[in-house]
Amino acid sequence: MQIVILADAIQIAQYGADLIHKQISAKPCSVLGLATGSTPVALYGELIEANRSGVLSFQSVSTFNLDEYLGLEGSHPQSYRHFMNEHLFKHIDINIHNTAVPPGNAANPIDACRDYEARIEAKGGIDIQLLGIGRNGHIGFNEPSSGLTSRTRVKTLTQATIADNARFFAEGEYQPHLSMTMGIGTIMDSRKVILLATGASKADAIKATVEGPLMASCPASALQMHRDAVLVLDEAAASKLSDREFYKHIERENQKLLAQLGI
Ligand code: F6R
């Protein structure tokens, strides 16, 4: 894992957007895996800005979102399809037919999950998967105890996740307790993973992800086995890492080497 510790959420958004920008520049028909939640919103702002200024085009890009609430239509204001349309897709030159979010309203969710996997495979797999992380270490909606090789499937949300996400729902509004989510195995198949985390509330999950054992009770710890996972953290999210000075040292050395090589 590459651990990048930056001063604040703005730098994190710029760093993550820059990785995605480089990916699309190198391969215009890139397949992106995308996340919802509050963490990636600023990064999406950076991508929108780059698209508006004409330096980045999404015309040939395809996307697959990590997850969706089961039982919500894509037009529902709390659906992740709606979130993606509002925070990214409607502001950039992407072909909306090339954007996929698990269909939360599918008549047969089990078949729909299988179909989602097949669609990712048909596109040649995901080049870069963007992730946030839950306070309990979930990635996508892979809650603690998720199989570390799991594929896209229906998952029950924990009470902690339901409580964390209640802020997006109006008082008394129906909040789903089930989701469709890419599995940890699906995420691990991505050629590159970028996980963003900000704030002290994520510090325990980050500590377990980076320095804890590989275990299903911290699903993000599976990233220890990924060949190209970059964790982009602010100081607060990194605050419980025992070796954080070493991770900063590695980054400085990497930067020096890249500068020497002119990359
Ligand atoms: C959302 C997702 C979740 C979030 C996580 C953190 O698509 O997959 O795993 O990334 O719950 O959410 P925020 O960013 O709101 O703290």
mmCIF file of C-alpha atoms and ligand atoms in Angstrom:
data_model
loop_
_atom_site.group_PDB
_atom_site.id
_atom_site.type_symbol
_atom_site.label_atom_id
_atom_site.label_comp_id
_atom_site.label_asym_id
_atom_site.label_seq_id
_atom_site.Cartn_x
_atom_site.Cartn_y
_atom_site.Cartn_z
ATOM 1 C CA MET A 1 0.000 0.000 0.000
ATOM 2 C CA GLN A 2 1.123 3.529 -0.729
ATOM 3 C CA ILE A 3 0.204 5.865 2.136
ATOM 4 C CA VAL A 4 0.012 9.550 1.219
ATOM 5 C CA ILE A 5 -0.612 11.950 4.122
ATOM 6 C CA LEU A 6 -1.638 15.465 3.133
ATOM 7 C CA ALA A 7 -2.598 18.602 5.046
ATOM 8 C CA ASP A 8 -6.289 18.868 4.241
ATOM 9 C CA ALA A 9 -9.312 17.734 2.243
ATOM 10 C CA ILE A 10 -8.552 20.133 -0.639
ATOM 11 C CA GLN A 11 -5.107 18.628 -1.212
ATOM 12 C CA ILE A 12 -6.614 15.135 -1.000
ATOM 13 C CA ALA A 13 -9.197 15.980 -3.643
ATOM 14 C CA GLN A 14 -6.513 17.446 -5.918
ATOM 15 C CA TYR A 15 -4.202 14.467 -5.436
ATOM 16 C CA GLY A 16 -6.962 11.936 -6.190
ATOM 17 C CA ALA A 17 -8.259 13.927 -9.179
ATOM 18 C CA ASP A 18 -4.733 14.139 -10.562
ATOM 19 C CA LEU A 19 -4.393 10.323 -10.488
ATOM 20 C CA ILE A 20 -7.687 9.961 -12.357
ATOM 21 C CA HIS A 21 -6.690 12.709 -14.807
ATOM 22 C CA LYS A 22 -3.405 10.901 -15.564
ATOM 23 C CA GLN A 23 -5.269 7.615 -16.034
ATOM 24 C CA ILE A 24 -7.709 9.123 -18.565
ATOM 25 C CA SER A 25 -4.928 10.982 -20.393
ATOM 26 C CA ALA A 26 -3.003 7.713 -20.782
ATOM 27 C CA LYS A 27 -6.141 5.747 -21.774
ATOM 28 C CA PRO A 28 -9.127 7.856 -22.913
ATOM 29 C CA CYS A 29 -11.486 4.843 -22.810
ATOM 30 C CA SER A 30 -10.654 4.164 -19.150
ATOM 31 C CA VAL A 31 -13.113 2.331 -16.915
ATOM 32 C CA LEU A 32 -13.526 4.111 -13.585
ATOM 33 C CA GLY A 33 -15.019 2.665 -10.416
ATOM 34 C CA LEU A 34 -16.738 5.432 -8.465
ATOM 35 C CA ALA A 35 -17.963 6.027 -4.919
ATOM 36 C CA THR A 36 -20.611 8.203 -3.294
ATOM 37 C CA GLY A 37 -20.674 9.707 0.226
ATOM 38 C CA SER A 38 -19.242 13.034 1.341
ATOM 39 C CA THR A 39 -15.551 12.205 0.899
ATOM 40 C CA PRO A 40 -15.274 12.154 -2.943
ATOM 41 C CA VAL A 41 -17.437 15.254 -3.564
ATOM 42 C CA ALA A 42 -14.479 17.677 -3.625
ATOM 43 C CA LEU A 43 -12.557 15.341 -5.970
ATOM 44 C CA TYR A 44 -15.565 15.307 -8.315
ATOM 45 C CA GLY A 45 -15.451 19.128 -8.158
ATOM 46 C CA GLU A 46 -11.840 19.017 -9.377
ATOM 47 C CA LEU A 47 -12.770 16.688 -12.266
ATOM 48 C CA ILE A 48 -15.692 18.939 -13.256
ATOM 49 C CA GLU A 49 -13.362 21.950 -13.264
ATOM 50 C CA ALA A 50 -10.792 20.133 -15.428
ATOM 51 C CA ASN A 51 -13.554 19.117 -17.848
ATOM 52 C CA ARG A 52 -14.973 22.673 -18.028
ATOM 53 C CA SER A 53 -11.555 24.156 -18.694
ATOM 54 C CA GLY A 54 -11.109 21.726 -21.597
ATOM 55 C CA VAL A 55 -8.056 19.840 -20.294
ATOM 56 C CA LEU A 56 -9.920 16.591 -19.536
ATOM 57 C CA SER A 57 -12.594 14.782 -21.532
ATOM 58 C CA PHE A 58 -14.829 11.935 -20.368
ATOM 59 C CA GLN A 59 -16.305 11.258 -23.822
ATOM 60 C CA SER A 60 -14.814 7.766 -24.044
ATOM 61 C CA VAL A 61 -14.830 6.957 -20.320
ATOM 62 C CA SER A 62 -17.112 4.327 -18.711
ATOM 63 C CA THR A 63 -17.951 4.186 -15.026
ATOM 64 C CA PHE A 64 -19.260 1.642 -12.533
ATOM 65 C CA ASN A 65 -20.415 2.752 -9.102
ATOM 66 C CA LEU A 66 -19.681 0.667 -6.052
ATOM 67 C CA ASP A 67 -23.126 0.420 -4.559
ATOM 68 C CA GLU A 68 -26.777 1.421 -4.378
ATOM 69 C CA TYR A 69 -29.583 1.191 -1.857
ATOM 70 C CA LEU A 70 -31.881 -1.738 -2.522
ATOM 71 C CA GLY A 71 -35.433 -0.645 -3.171
ATOM 72 C CA LEU A 72 -34.737 2.929 -4.340
ATOM 73 C CA GLU A 73 -35.494 4.042 -7.914
ATOM 74 C CA GLY A 74 -32.631 5.894 -9.617
ATOM 75 C CA SER A 75 -34.814 9.015 -9.582
ATOM 76 C CA HIS A 76 -35.113 8.939 -5.758
ATOM 77 C CA PRO A 77 -33.195 11.910 -4.287
ATOM 78 C CA GLN A 78 -31.308 9.617 -1.849
ATOM 79 C CA SER A 79 -30.374 7.046 -4.485
ATOM 80 C CA TYR A 80 -26.719 6.827 -5.413
ATOM 81 C CA ARG A 81 -27.674 7.143 -9.108
ATOM 82 C CA HIS A 82 -29.208 10.526 -8.292
ATOM 83 C CA PHE A 83 -26.133 11.464 -6.228
ATOM 84 C CA MET A 84 -23.798 10.678 -9.133
ATOM 85 C CA ASN A 85 -25.921 12.563 -11.664
ATOM 86 C CA GLU A 86 -25.994 15.624 -9.391
ATOM 87 C CA HIS A 87 -22.370 15.605 -8.205
ATOM 88 C CA LEU A 88 -20.608 14.542 -11.384
ATOM 89 C CA PHE A 89 -22.309 13.183 -14.493
ATOM 90 C CA LYS A 90 -24.543 16.129 -15.408
ATOM 91 C CA HIS A 91 -21.575 18.514 -15.211
ATOM 92 C CA ILE A 92 -19.159 16.645 -17.515
ATOM 93 C CA ASP A 93 -19.119 15.448 -21.131
ATOM 94 C CA ILE A 94 -19.594 11.762 -20.257
ATOM 95 C CA ASN A 95 -22.122 9.687 -22.224
ATOM 96 C CA ILE A 96 -24.695 8.863 -19.521
ATOM 97 C CA HIS A 97 -25.232 5.437 -21.163
ATOM 98 C CA ASN A 98 -21.646 4.628 -20.211
ATOM 99 C CA THR A 99 -22.334 5.213 -16.503
ATOM 100 C CA ALA A 100 -23.515 2.274 -14.406
ATOM 101 C CA VAL A 101 -24.861 2.180 -10.862
ATOM 102 C CA PRO A 102 -26.208 -1.115 -9.444
ATOM 103 C CA PRO A 103 -29.962 -1.120 -10.179
ATOM 104 C CA GLY A 104 -31.485 -0.819 -6.711
ATOM 105 C CA ASN A 105 -34.971 -1.288 -8.135
ATOM 106 C CA ALA A 106 -34.214 -4.539 -10.033
ATOM 107 C CA ALA A 107 -37.071 -7.070 -9.970
ATOM 108 C CA ASN A 108 -34.492 -9.796 -9.296
ATOM 109 C CA PRO A 109 -31.546 -8.277 -7.408
ATOM 110 C CA ILE A 110 -29.606 -11.547 -7.366
ATOM 111 C CA ASP A 111 -29.614 -11.757 -11.180
ATOM 112 C CA ALA A 112 -28.900 -8.019 -11.377
ATOM 113 C CA CYS A 113 -25.765 -8.439 -9.226
ATOM 114 C CA ARG A 114 -24.529 -11.226 -11.519
ATOM 115 C CA ASP A 115 -25.262 -9.056 -14.530
ATOM 116 C CA TYR A 116 -23.330 -6.126 -12.982
ATOM 117 C CA GLU A 117 -20.236 -8.315 -12.651
ATOM 118 C CA ALA A 118 -20.631 -9.457 -16.268
ATOM 119 C CA ARG A 119 -20.894 -5.846 -17.458
ATOM 120 C CA ILE A 120 -17.665 -4.896 -15.663
ATOM 121 C CA GLU A 121 -15.927 -7.884 -17.197
ATOM 122 C CA ALA A 122 -17.272 -7.068 -20.677
ATOM 123 C CA LYS A 123 -15.671 -3.613 -20.393
ATOM 124 C CA GLY A 124 -12.310 -5.215 -19.648
ATOM 125 C CA GLY A 125 -12.354 -4.576 -15.870
ATOM 126 C CA ILE A 126 -11.893 -1.429 -13.811
ATOM 127 C CA ASP A 127 -8.751 0.651 -14.323
ATOM 128 C CA ILE A 128 -9.080 2.826 -11.201
ATOM 129 C CA GLN A 129 -11.473 2.227 -8.329
ATOM 130 C CA LEU A 130 -12.170 5.196 -6.052
ATOM 131 C CA LEU A 131 -13.119 4.349 -2.451
ATOM 132 C CA GLY A 132 -14.158 6.068 0.751
ATOM 133 C CA ILE A 133 -14.157 4.149 4.022
ATOM 134 C CA GLY A 134 -16.773 3.694 6.721
ATOM 135 C CA ARG A 135 -15.950 4.228 10.403
ATOM 136 C CA ASN A 136 -16.243 0.441 10.769
ATOM 137 C CA GLY A 137 -13.773 -0.181 7.928
ATOM 138 C CA HIS A 138 -16.371 -0.902 5.239
ATOM 139 C CA ILE A 139 -15.554 -0.293 1.581
ATOM 140 C CA GLY A 140 -18.491 -0.085 -0.790
ATOM 141 C CA PHE A 141 -21.203 -1.553 1.430
ATOM 142 C CA ASN A 142 -18.993 -4.493 2.391
ATOM 143 C CA GLU A 143 -19.673 -4.393 6.092
ATOM 144 C CA PRO A 144 -17.537 -6.198 8.702
ATOM 145 C CA SER A 145 -17.687 -10.000 8.200
ATOM 146 C CA SER A 146 -17.907 -9.606 4.395
ATOM 147 C CA GLY A 147 -16.044 -12.327 2.542
ATOM 148 C CA LEU A 148 -12.672 -11.056 1.384
ATOM 149 C CA THR A 149 -13.216 -12.593 -2.070
ATOM 150 C CA SER A 150 -16.922 -11.637 -2.321
ATOM 151 C CA ARG A 151 -18.505 -10.447 -5.577
ATOM 152 C CA THR A 152 -21.371 -8.008 -6.265
ATOM 153 C CA ARG A 153 -24.319 -9.019 -4.086
ATOM 154 C CA VAL A 154 -27.063 -7.892 -1.739
ATOM 155 C CA LYS A 155 -25.731 -6.835 1.668
ATOM 156 C CA THR A 156 -27.441 -5.922 4.921
ATOM 157 C CA LEU A 157 -26.211 -2.625 6.372
ATOM 158 C CA THR A 158 -25.016 -2.423 9.980
ATOM 159 C CA GLN A 159 -26.807 -0.176 12.468
ATOM 160 C CA ALA A 160 -23.630 1.972 12.543
ATOM 161 C CA THR A 161 -23.767 2.588 8.772
ATOM 162 C CA ILE A 162 -27.514 3.250 8.856
ATOM 163 C CA ALA A 163 -26.937 5.792 11.639
ATOM 164 C CA ASP A 164 -23.992 7.418 9.796
ATOM 165 C CA ASN A 165 -26.027 7.795 6.598
ATOM 166 C CA ALA A 166 -29.202 8.987 8.345
ATOM 167 C CA ARG A 167 -27.884 12.543 7.823
ATOM 168 C CA PHE A 168 -28.771 12.268 4.117
ATOM 169 C CA PHE A 169 -32.429 11.375 4.826
ATOM 170 C CA ALA A 170 -35.162 13.696 6.061
ATOM 171 C CA GLU A 171 -36.711 12.952 9.442
ATOM 172 C CA GLY A 172 -39.292 10.182 9.036
ATOM 173 C CA GLU A 173 -38.171 9.435 5.444
ATOM 174 C CA TYR A 174 -37.807 5.739 4.525
ATOM 175 C CA GLN A 175 -34.118 4.709 4.788
ATOM 176 C CA PRO A 176 -33.193 1.360 3.212
ATOM 177 C CA HIS A 177 -31.379 -1.222 5.333
ATOM 178 C CA LEU A 178 -30.231 -3.308 2.359
ATOM 179 C CA SER A 179 -27.871 -2.517 -0.476
ATOM 180 C CA MET A 180 -26.355 -3.917 -3.654
ATOM 181 C CA THR A 181 -22.587 -3.610 -3.547
ATOM 182 C CA MET A 182 -19.544 -4.688 -5.489
ATOM 183 C CA GLY A 183 -17.790 -7.337 -3.427
ATOM 184 C CA ILE A 184 -14.311 -7.086 -1.974
ATOM 185 C CA GLY A 185 -13.139 -9.498 -4.686
ATOM 186 C CA THR A 186 -14.644 -7.175 -7.321
ATOM 187 C CA ILE A 187 -12.771 -4.208 -5.824
ATOM 188 C CA MET A 188 -9.546 -6.224 -5.564
ATOM 189 C CA ASP A 189 -9.738 -7.000 -9.309
ATOM 190 C CA SER A 190 -9.410 -3.273 -10.140
ATOM 191 C CA ARG A 191 -6.013 -2.474 -11.587
ATOM 192 C CA LYS A 192 -5.559 0.467 -9.199
ATOM 193 C CA VAL A 193 -7.406 1.524 -6.044
ATOM 194 C CA ILE A 194 -7.487 5.010 -4.514
ATOM 195 C CA LEU A 195 -8.976 5.215 -1.025
ATOM 196 C CA LEU A 196 -9.637 8.686 0.390
ATOM 197 C CA ALA A 197 -10.172 9.341 4.103
ATOM 198 C CA THR A 198 -10.546 12.584 5.991
ATOM 199 C CA GLY A 199 -11.262 13.438 9.609
ATOM 200 C CA ALA A 200 -10.630 11.928 13.032
ATOM 201 C CA SER A 201 -13.756 9.753 12.823
ATOM 202 C CA LYS A 202 -11.916 7.590 10.245
ATOM 203 C CA ALA A 203 -8.669 7.251 12.270
ATOM 204 C CA ASP A 204 -9.518 3.874 13.884
ATOM 205 C CA ALA A 205 -10.632 2.383 10.554
ATOM 206 C CA ILE A 206 -7.443 3.605 8.871
ATOM 207 C CA LYS A 207 -5.274 2.216 11.666
ATOM 208 C CA ALA A 208 -6.963 -1.204 11.286
ATOM 209 C CA THR A 209 -6.724 -1.045 7.471
ATOM 210 C CA VAL A 210 -3.013 -0.240 7.349
ATOM 211 C CA GLU A 211 -1.495 -1.667 10.506
ATOM 212 C CA GLY A 212 -4.027 -4.260 11.651
ATOM 213 C CA PRO A 213 -4.219 -7.880 10.537
ATOM 214 C CA LEU A 214 -5.928 -8.861 7.304
ATOM 215 C CA MET A 215 -9.415 -9.687 8.551
ATOM 216 C CA ALA A 216 -13.045 -9.700 7.503
ATOM 217 C CA SER A 217 -13.960 -7.547 10.509
ATOM 218 C CA CYS A 218 -12.092 -4.701 8.811
ATOM 219 C CA PRO A 219 -13.033 -5.175 5.109
ATOM 220 C CA ALA A 220 -10.634 -2.427 3.942
ATOM 221 C CA SER A 221 -7.697 -4.439 5.342
ATOM 222 C CA ALA A 222 -8.050 -6.602 2.199
ATOM 223 C CA LEU A 223 -6.273 -3.744 0.400
ATOM 224 C CA GLN A 224 -3.044 -4.925 2.064
ATOM 225 C CA MET A 225 -3.161 -7.645 -0.615
ATOM 226 C CA HIS A 226 -3.765 -5.239 -3.526
ATOM 227 C CA ARG A 227 -0.894 -4.731 -5.958
ATOM 228 C CA ASP A 228 -1.529 -0.981 -6.433
ATOM 229 C CA ALA A 229 -3.569 0.610 -3.637
ATOM 230 C CA VAL A 230 -3.019 4.265 -2.721
ATOM 231 C CA LEU A 231 -4.472 5.578 0.540
ATOM 232 C CA VAL A 232 -4.760 9.370 0.526
ATOM 233 C CA LEU A 233 -5.311 10.637 4.071
ATOM 234 C CA ASP A 234 -5.457 13.889 5.954
ATOM 235 C CA GLU A 235 -3.518 14.284 9.205
ATOM 236 C CA ALA A 236 -6.613 13.567 11.314
ATOM 237 C CA ALA A 237 -7.441 10.303 9.508
ATOM 238 C CA ALA A 238 -3.753 9.285 9.737
ATOM 239 C CA SER A 239 -3.415 10.330 13.395
ATOM 240 C CA LYS A 240 -3.535 6.797 14.873
ATOM 241 C CA LEU A 241 -0.962 5.264 12.498
ATOM 242 C CA SER A 242 2.096 4.226 14.538
ATOM 243 C CA ASP A 243 4.426 4.490 11.538
ATOM 244 C CA ARG A 244 3.053 7.659 9.980
ATOM 245 C CA GLU A 245 6.454 9.445 9.997
ATOM 246 C CA PHE A 246 7.902 6.497 8.081
ATOM 247 C CA TYR A 247 5.074 6.674 5.497
ATOM 248 C CA LYS A 248 5.799 10.388 5.010
ATOM 249 C CA HIS A 249 9.504 9.593 4.624
ATOM 250 C CA ILE A 250 8.733 6.972 1.947
ATOM 251 C CA GLU A 251 6.665 9.529 0.029
ATOM 252 C CA ARG A 252 9.453 12.128 0.152
ATOM 253 C CA GLU A 253 11.934 9.513 -1.139
ATOM 254 C CA ASN A 254 9.488 8.477 -3.907
ATOM 255 C CA GLN A 255 9.067 12.108 -4.959
ATOM 256 C CA LYS A 256 12.850 12.567 -5.067
ATOM 257 C CA LEU A 257 13.265 9.467 -7.212
ATOM 258 C CA LEU A 258 10.508 10.522 -9.620
ATOM 259 C CA ALA A 259 12.080 14.003 -9.921
ATOM 260 C CA GLN A 260 15.494 12.429 -10.669
ATOM 261 C CA LEU A 261 13.877 10.268 -13.356
ATOM 262 C CA GLY A 262 12.001 13.286 -14.718
ATOM 263 C CA ILE A 263 8.583 11.634 -14.250
HETATM 264 C C1 F6R B 1 -20.289 4.942 -0.943
HETATM 265 C C2 F6R B 1 -19.523 3.903 -0.277
HETATM 266 C C3 F6R B 1 -19.202 3.955 1.183
HETATM 267 C C4 F6R B 1 -18.616 5.302 1.610
HETATM 268 C C5 F6R B 1 -18.328 5.304 3.103
HETATM 269 C C6 F6R B 1 -17.796 6.643 3.576
HETATM 270 O O1 F6R B 1 -20.469 4.626 -2.313
HETATM 271 O O2 F6R B 1 -19.166 2.978 -0.927
HETATM 272 O O3 F6R B 1 -18.299 2.918 1.480
HETATM 273 O O4 F6R B 1 -17.424 5.533 0.894
HETATM 274 O O5 F6R B 1 -19.498 4.997 3.807
HETATM 275 O O6 F6R B 1 -18.777 7.627 3.423
HETATM 276 P P1 F6R B 1 -18.422 9.153 3.653
HETATM 277 O O7 F6R B 1 -17.522 9.564 2.547
HETATM 278 O O8 F6R B 1 -19.758 9.854 3.554
HETATM 279 O O9 F6R B 1 -17.794 9.260 4.990
#
